[in-house]
Coordinates of C-alpha atoms in Angstrom, one line a residue:
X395 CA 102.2 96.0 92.4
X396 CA 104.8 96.6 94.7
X397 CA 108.5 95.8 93.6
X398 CA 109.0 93.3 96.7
X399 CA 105.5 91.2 95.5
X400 CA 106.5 91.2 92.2
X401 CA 109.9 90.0 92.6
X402 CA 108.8 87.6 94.9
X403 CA 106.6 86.1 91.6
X404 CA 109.9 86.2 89.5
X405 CA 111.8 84.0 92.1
X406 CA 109.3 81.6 92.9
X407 CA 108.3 81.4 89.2
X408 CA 112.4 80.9 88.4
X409 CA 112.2 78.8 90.8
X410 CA 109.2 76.5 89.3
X411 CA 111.1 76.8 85.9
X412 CA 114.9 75.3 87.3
X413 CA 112.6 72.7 89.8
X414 CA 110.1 71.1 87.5
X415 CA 112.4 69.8 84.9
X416 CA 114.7 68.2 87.1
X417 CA 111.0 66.4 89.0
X418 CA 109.8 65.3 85.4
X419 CA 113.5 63.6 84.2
X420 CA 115.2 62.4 87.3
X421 CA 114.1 59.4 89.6
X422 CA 115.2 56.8 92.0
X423 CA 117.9 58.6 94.6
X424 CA 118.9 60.9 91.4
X425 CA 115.3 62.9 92.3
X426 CA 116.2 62.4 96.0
X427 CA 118.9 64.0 95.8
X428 CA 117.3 67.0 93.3
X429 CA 114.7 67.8 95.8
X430 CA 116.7 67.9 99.0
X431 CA 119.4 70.1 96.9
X432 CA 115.9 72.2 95.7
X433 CA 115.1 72.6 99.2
X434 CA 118.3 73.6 100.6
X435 CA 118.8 75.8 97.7
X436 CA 115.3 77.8 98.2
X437 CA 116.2 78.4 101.9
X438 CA 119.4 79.9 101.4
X439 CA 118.4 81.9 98.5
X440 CA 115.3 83.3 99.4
X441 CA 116.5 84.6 102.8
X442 CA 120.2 86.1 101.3
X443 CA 117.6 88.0 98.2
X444 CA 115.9 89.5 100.7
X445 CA 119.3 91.2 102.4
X446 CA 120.7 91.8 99.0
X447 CA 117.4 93.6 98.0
X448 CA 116.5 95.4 101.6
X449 CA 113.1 93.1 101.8
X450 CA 113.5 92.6 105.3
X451 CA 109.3 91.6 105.1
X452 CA 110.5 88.8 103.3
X453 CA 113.1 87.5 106.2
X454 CA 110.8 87.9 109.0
X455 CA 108.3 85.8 107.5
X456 CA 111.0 82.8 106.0
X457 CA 112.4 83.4 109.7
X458 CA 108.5 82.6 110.7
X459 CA 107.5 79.6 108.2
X460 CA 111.0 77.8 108.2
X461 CA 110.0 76.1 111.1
X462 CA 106.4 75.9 110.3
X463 CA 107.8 74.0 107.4
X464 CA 109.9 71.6 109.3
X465 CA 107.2 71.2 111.9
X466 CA 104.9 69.9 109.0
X467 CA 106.9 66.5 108.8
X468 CA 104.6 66.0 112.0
X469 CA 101.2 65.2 110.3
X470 CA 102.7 63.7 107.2
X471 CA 104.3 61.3 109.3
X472 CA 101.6 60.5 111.5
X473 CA 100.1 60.0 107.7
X474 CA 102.1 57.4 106.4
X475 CA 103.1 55.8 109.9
X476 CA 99.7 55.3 111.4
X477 CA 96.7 55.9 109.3
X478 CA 98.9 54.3 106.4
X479 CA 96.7 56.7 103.9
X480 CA 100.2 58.4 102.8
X481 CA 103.0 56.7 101.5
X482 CA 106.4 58.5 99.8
X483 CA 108.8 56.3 97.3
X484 CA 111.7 55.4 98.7
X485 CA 114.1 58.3 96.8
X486 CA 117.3 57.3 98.9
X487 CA 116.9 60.3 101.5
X488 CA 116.8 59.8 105.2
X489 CA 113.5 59.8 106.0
X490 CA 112.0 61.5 109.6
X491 CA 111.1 58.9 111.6
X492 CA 111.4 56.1 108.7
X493 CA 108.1 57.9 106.7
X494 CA 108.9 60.9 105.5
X495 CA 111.9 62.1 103.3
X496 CA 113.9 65.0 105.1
X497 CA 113.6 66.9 102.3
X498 CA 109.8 68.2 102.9
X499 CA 111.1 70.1 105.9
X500 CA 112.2 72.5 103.5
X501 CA 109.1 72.4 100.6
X502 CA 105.8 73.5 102.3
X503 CA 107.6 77.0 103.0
X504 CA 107.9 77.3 99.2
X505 CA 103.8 77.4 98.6
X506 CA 102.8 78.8 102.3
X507 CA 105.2 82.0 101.8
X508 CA 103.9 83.3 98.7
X509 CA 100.5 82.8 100.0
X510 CA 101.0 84.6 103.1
X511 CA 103.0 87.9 101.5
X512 CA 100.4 88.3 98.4
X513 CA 97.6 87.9 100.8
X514 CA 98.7 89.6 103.7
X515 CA 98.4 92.9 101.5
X516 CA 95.1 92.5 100.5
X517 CA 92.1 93.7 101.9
X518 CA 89.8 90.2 101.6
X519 CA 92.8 88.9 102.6
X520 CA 91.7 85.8 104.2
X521 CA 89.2 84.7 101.1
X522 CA 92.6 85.3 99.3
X523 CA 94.7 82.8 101.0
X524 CA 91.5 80.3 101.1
X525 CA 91.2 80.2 97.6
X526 CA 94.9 80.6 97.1
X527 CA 95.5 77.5 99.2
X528 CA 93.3 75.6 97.4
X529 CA 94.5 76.5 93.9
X530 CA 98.4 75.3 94.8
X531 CA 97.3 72.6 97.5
X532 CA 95.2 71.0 95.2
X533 CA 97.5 71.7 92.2
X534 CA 100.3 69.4 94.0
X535 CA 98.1 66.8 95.1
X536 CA 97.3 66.1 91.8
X537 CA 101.0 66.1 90.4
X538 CA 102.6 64.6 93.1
X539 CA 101.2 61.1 92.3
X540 CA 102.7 61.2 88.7
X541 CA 105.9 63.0 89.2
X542 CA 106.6 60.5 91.8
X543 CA 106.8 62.5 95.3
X544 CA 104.1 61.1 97.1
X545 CA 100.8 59.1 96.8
X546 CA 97.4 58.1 98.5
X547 CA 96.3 54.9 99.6
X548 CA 92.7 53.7 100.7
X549 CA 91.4 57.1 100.8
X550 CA 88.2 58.7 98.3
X551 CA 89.8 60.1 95.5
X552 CA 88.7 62.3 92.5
X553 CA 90.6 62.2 89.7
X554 CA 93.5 60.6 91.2
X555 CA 93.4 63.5 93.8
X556 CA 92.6 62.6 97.6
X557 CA 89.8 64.7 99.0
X558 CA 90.6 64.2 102.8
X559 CA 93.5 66.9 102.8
X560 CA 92.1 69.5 100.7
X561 CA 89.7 71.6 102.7
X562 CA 93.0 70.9 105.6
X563 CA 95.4 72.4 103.4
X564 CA 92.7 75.6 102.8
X565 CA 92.7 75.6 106.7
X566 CA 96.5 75.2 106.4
X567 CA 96.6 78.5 104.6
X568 CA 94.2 80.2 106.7
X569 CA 95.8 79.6 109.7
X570 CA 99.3 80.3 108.5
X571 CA 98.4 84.2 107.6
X572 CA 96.6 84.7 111.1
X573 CA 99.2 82.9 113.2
X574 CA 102.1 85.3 110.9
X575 CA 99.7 88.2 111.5
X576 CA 99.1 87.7 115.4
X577 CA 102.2 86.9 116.0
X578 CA 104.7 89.4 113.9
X579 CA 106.6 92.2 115.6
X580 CA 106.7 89.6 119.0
X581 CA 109.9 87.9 120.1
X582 CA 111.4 85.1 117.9
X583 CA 110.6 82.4 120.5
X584 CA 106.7 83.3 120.7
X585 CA 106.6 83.7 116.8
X586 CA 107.9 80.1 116.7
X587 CA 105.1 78.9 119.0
X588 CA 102.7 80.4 117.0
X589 CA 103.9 78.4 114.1
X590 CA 104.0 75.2 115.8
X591 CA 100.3 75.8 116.9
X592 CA 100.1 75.7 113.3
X593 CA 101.5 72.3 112.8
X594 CA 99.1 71.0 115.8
X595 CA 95.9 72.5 114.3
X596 CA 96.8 71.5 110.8
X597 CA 97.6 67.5 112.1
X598 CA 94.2 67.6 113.9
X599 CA 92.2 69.4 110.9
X600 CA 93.2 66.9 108.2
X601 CA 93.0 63.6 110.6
X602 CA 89.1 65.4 110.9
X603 CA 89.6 65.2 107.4
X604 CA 89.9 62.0 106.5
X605 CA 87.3 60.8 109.0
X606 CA 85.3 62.8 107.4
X607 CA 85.7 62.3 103.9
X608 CA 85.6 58.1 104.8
X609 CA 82.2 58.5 106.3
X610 CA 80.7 61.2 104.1
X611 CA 81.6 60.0 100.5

């Protein structure tokens, strides 16, 4: 295993360690304020490691899913704001158009970029991030109901998970490692586009989704 994969494991498994007791114990605008410090934290740390340590792979992708990650808000708040399917507890944050707390801009990078630079290496690569996706996606969807982030409404649901956004969130991954993989080595501006094709496929993929899932199951 290469030394920039396998610190990449120890700083997003530190990471996990530092995060997940401060999700279980803290609530109300304390957890509020705990995420949107987690998500501030990540994205200044991961990008000043990767000068420190010479992983300049590692900047060029944070430089490509940062806004990725901000541009998710978009289908989470079509979510909650107009299907009504999504709904996040009111953790005293400012919240992007009144539905979703500011703080996810900066928490979908923290799943998609391990997925992309383990996969990327690999030579079934896109079975990888599939199955990766799945595994962490599906992970989260099941937590995030008890630990109090965010829950479904009115949707099919196994085992307290909602099916609508998991094949998405597969797609999610998918897409993310071909859009880096198209688009890396091209200006800034073009990469950036890529990722907010991204965001557009991803919004129409898990509206599909939940039409799907409604009429289906």
């Amino acid at each position: 295993m290469k030394s920039s994969i396998r610190e990449a494991l120890w700083f997003h498994g530190l990471f996990f360690v530092i995060g997940l007791p401060l999700v279980l114990f803290l609530q109300g605008p304390a957890l509020g304020r705990a995420l949107l410090g987690l998500a501030i934290a990540y994205n200044v740390a991961l990008p000043l490691l990767s000068l420190v340590r010479g992983h300049g792979e590692w900047l060029k992708l944070w430089l490509f899913l940062l806004p990725l990650s901000c541009g998710q808000v978009i289908p989470d708040w079509a979510l909650a704001d107009i299907a009504g399917v999504l709904v996040f507890p009111d953790h005293g944050i400012w919240r992007v158009g009144g539905a979703v707390p500011v703080y996810f801009m900066g928490l979908w990078i923290m799943l998609l970029f391990p997925i992309v630079l383990l996969c990327d290496r690999l030579r079934s690569r896109y079975l990888a991030a599939a199955l990766l996706s799945l595994l962490l996606f599906g992970f989260w969807e099941w937590a995030a109901r008890p630990l109090g982030l965010w829950y479904a409404r009115d949707v099919r649901m196994v085992a307290g998970t909602a099916l609508y956004p998991l094949v998405p969130e597969m797609l999610l991954g998918l897409a993310t490692l071909s859009a880096y993989r198209n688009s890396r080595g091209r200006a800034i501006i073009q990469q950036w586009f890529s990722a907010f094709g991204v965001n557009l496929f991803y919004t129409g993929a898990v509206f599909i989704g939940l039409l799907l899932s409604q009429r289906l199951f």
